[in-house]
Coordinates of C-alpha atoms and ligand atoms in Angstrom, one line a residue:
M1 CA 21.2 42.8 5.2
N2 CA 23.7 44.0 2.4
L3 CA 21.4 46.6 0.3
K4 CA 22.2 47.6 -2.8
T5 CA 21.3 50.4 -5.3
S6 CA 19.1 50.0 -8.2
K7 CA 20.8 51.5 -11.6
I8 CA 20.2 52.1 -15.2
I9 CA 23.2 50.0 -17.0
S10 CA 24.2 50.5 -20.4
L11 CA 24.7 47.6 -22.8
P12 CA 27.3 47.2 -25.6
K13 CA 25.3 48.6 -29.1
I14 CA 27.3 47.3 -32.1
L15 CA 25.8 49.4 -34.9
D16 CA 26.7 48.9 -38.4
S17 CA 24.6 48.9 -42.0
R18 CA 23.0 45.8 -41.1
G19 CA 21.4 47.0 -37.9
S20 CA 22.2 46.8 -34.3
L21 CA 23.4 44.2 -32.2
S22 CA 23.5 44.1 -28.1
F23 CA 24.3 41.8 -25.4
F24 CA 25.2 41.0 -21.9
E25 CA 27.1 38.1 -20.6
N26 CA 26.9 36.7 -17.2
S27 CA 28.2 38.7 -14.7
N28 CA 30.2 41.0 -17.1
Q29 CA 27.6 43.5 -17.9
I30 CA 25.4 42.7 -14.9
P31 CA 26.4 42.5 -11.2
F32 CA 25.0 39.2 -11.0
D33 CA 25.0 35.3 -12.1
I34 CA 22.0 34.6 -14.2
K35 CA 20.3 31.8 -13.1
R36 CA 16.7 32.3 -14.9
T37 CA 15.2 34.3 -17.8
Y38 CA 12.0 35.4 -18.7
W39 CA 9.5 37.7 -20.2
I40 CA 6.5 39.5 -20.4
Y41 CA 4.4 40.2 -23.3
D42 CA 0.6 40.6 -24.8
V43 CA 0.0 42.6 -21.8
P44 CA -3.5 44.3 -22.1
G45 CA -3.6 48.3 -21.6
G46 CA -3.6 49.8 -18.5
V47 CA -2.4 46.7 -16.6
T48 CA 0.2 46.5 -13.9
R49 CA 2.2 43.8 -13.0
G50 CA 4.6 42.9 -10.5
G51 CA 3.6 44.8 -7.5
H52 CA 5.6 42.4 -5.0
A53 CA 9.4 42.3 -3.8
F54 CA 12.2 39.8 -3.4
K55 CA 14.0 38.8 -0.4
N56 CA 17.2 37.7 -2.1
S57 CA 16.9 37.7 -5.7
H58 CA 18.4 40.4 -7.6
E59 CA 17.2 41.3 -11.4
F60 CA 17.4 43.0 -14.4
I61 CA 14.8 44.4 -16.7
I62 CA 15.2 45.4 -20.7
S63 CA 12.2 46.6 -22.7
L64 CA 13.5 44.5 -25.9
S65 CA 10.5 46.1 -27.6
G66 CA 7.9 48.9 -27.0
S67 CA 8.4 50.8 -23.3
F68 CA 6.9 50.8 -19.9
D69 CA 7.7 52.1 -16.9
V70 CA 9.4 50.2 -13.6
I71 CA 8.2 51.7 -10.6
L72 CA 10.5 51.2 -7.5
N73 CA 10.2 51.7 -3.8
D74 CA 12.4 51.3 -1.3
G75 CA 10.3 51.4 1.6
K76 CA 10.4 55.2 1.8
K77 CA 10.4 56.5 -1.3
E78 CA 9.4 55.7 -5.0
L79 CA 11.6 56.1 -8.1
K80 CA 10.4 55.5 -12.0
F81 CA 12.3 54.6 -14.7
S82 CA 11.0 54.5 -18.2
L83 CA 12.5 51.7 -20.0
N84 CA 12.1 51.9 -24.1
R85 CA 15.5 51.1 -25.7
S86 CA 17.1 47.5 -26.0
Y87 CA 20.7 49.1 -25.1
Y88 CA 20.1 49.8 -21.4
G89 CA 18.3 48.1 -18.9
L90 CA 17.2 48.5 -15.1
Y91 CA 19.4 46.6 -12.4
V92 CA 16.9 46.0 -9.4
P93 CA 18.4 44.8 -6.4
S94 CA 16.6 42.4 -3.6
M95 CA 14.4 44.3 -1.4
F96 CA 12.5 46.7 -4.0
W97 CA 9.1 46.7 -4.3
R98 CA 8.7 46.7 -7.9
S99 CA 5.8 47.3 -10.3
L100 CA 6.1 47.0 -14.1
E101 CA 3.0 49.4 -15.7
N102 CA 1.8 51.6 -18.7
F103 CA 3.0 49.2 -21.7
A104 CA 2.4 50.1 -24.9
T105 CA 0.7 47.8 -27.1
N106 CA 3.0 44.9 -28.2
S107 CA 5.8 45.7 -25.8
L108 CA 7.9 42.8 -24.7
A109 CA 10.0 42.9 -21.2
L110 CA 12.9 40.8 -21.0
I111 CA 14.1 40.0 -16.9
V112 CA 16.9 37.9 -16.1
S113 CA 17.1 36.7 -12.4
S114 CA 19.7 35.9 -9.9
V115 CA 17.9 32.5 -8.7
P116 CA 15.8 29.7 -10.2
Y117 CA 11.7 30.5 -9.4
D118 CA 11.2 30.2 -6.1
D119 CA 7.7 31.3 -4.4
T120 CA 9.3 31.7 -0.9
D121 CA 11.3 34.5 -2.2
Y122 CA 8.4 36.9 -2.9
I123 CA 7.3 39.4 -0.4
R124 CA 3.5 40.3 -2.0
D125 CA 2.0 42.4 1.1
F126 CA 3.5 45.9 1.1
E127 CA 3.2 47.1 4.9
K128 CA 5.0 43.9 5.6
F129 CA 7.6 44.8 2.9
K130 CA 8.1 48.4 4.3
I131 CA 8.5 46.7 7.8
L132 CA 11.3 44.4 6.8
R133 CA 13.0 47.0 4.5
N134 CA 13.3 49.5 7.1
E135 CA 14.6 47.1 9.3
A136 CA 17.1 46.2 7.1
K137 CA 18.3 49.8 7.2
K138 CA 18.9 49.8 10.9
Ligands
TYD1 P1 4.6 36.7 -11.0 O1 6.0 36.8 -10.6 O2 3.3 37.3 -10.5 O3 4.6 37.6 -12.5 P2 4.8 39.4 -12.3 O4 5.5 39.6 -11.3 O5 4.7 40.0 -13.7 O6 3.3 39.8 -12.2 O7 4.1 35.6 -11.7 C1 2.8 35.0 -12.7 C2 2.8 33.2 -12.6 O8 3.9 32.8 -13.5 C3 2.9 33.0 -11.0 O9 2.0 32.1 -11.0 C4 4.2 32.4 -11.2 C5 4.7 31.8 -12.3 N1 6.5 32.1 -12.8 C6 7.0 30.8 -12.8 O10 6.5 29.7 -13.0 N2 8.2 31.1 -13.2 C7 8.9 32.4 -13.2 O11 9.8 32.9 -13.6 C8 8.0 33.5 -13.2 C9 8.4 34.9 -13.0 C10 6.7 33.3 -12.8

């Protein structure tokens, strides 16, 4: 398995007297072809979303409004990214356990994925994830 690295990706920001505009294009700013877009909103205080990994799909996560944290685990260590601006986002490759938490009221998380929705791509058991991930590193 070819394991990739998570990273913050800055997006273009076009600012003039009318306000700001940012964008990304298929495989231009982000390192995969976009097959699906979804968004998470109306998250009650204290709730954690996610809590799973994907075998194959890659994602790019942006906070379009408000703020939240993305916690990534690579099977050994944990990394926390705070997303709170709409001109950058987090690239999450396959085989990272990821959770979204600490949502501020009225936050809007936009997520683009490299695959159409596929329940069989999910790993929902953290212990199973750690075994698969650490085997893939060998
Ligand atoms: P889930 O992936 O569990 O959400 P989160 O990662 O934020 O905890 O998805 C919640 C429900 O929505 C689940 O029943 C599957 C469904 N769903 C779709 O039908 N299409 C999608 O693109 C996504 C992301 C979820």
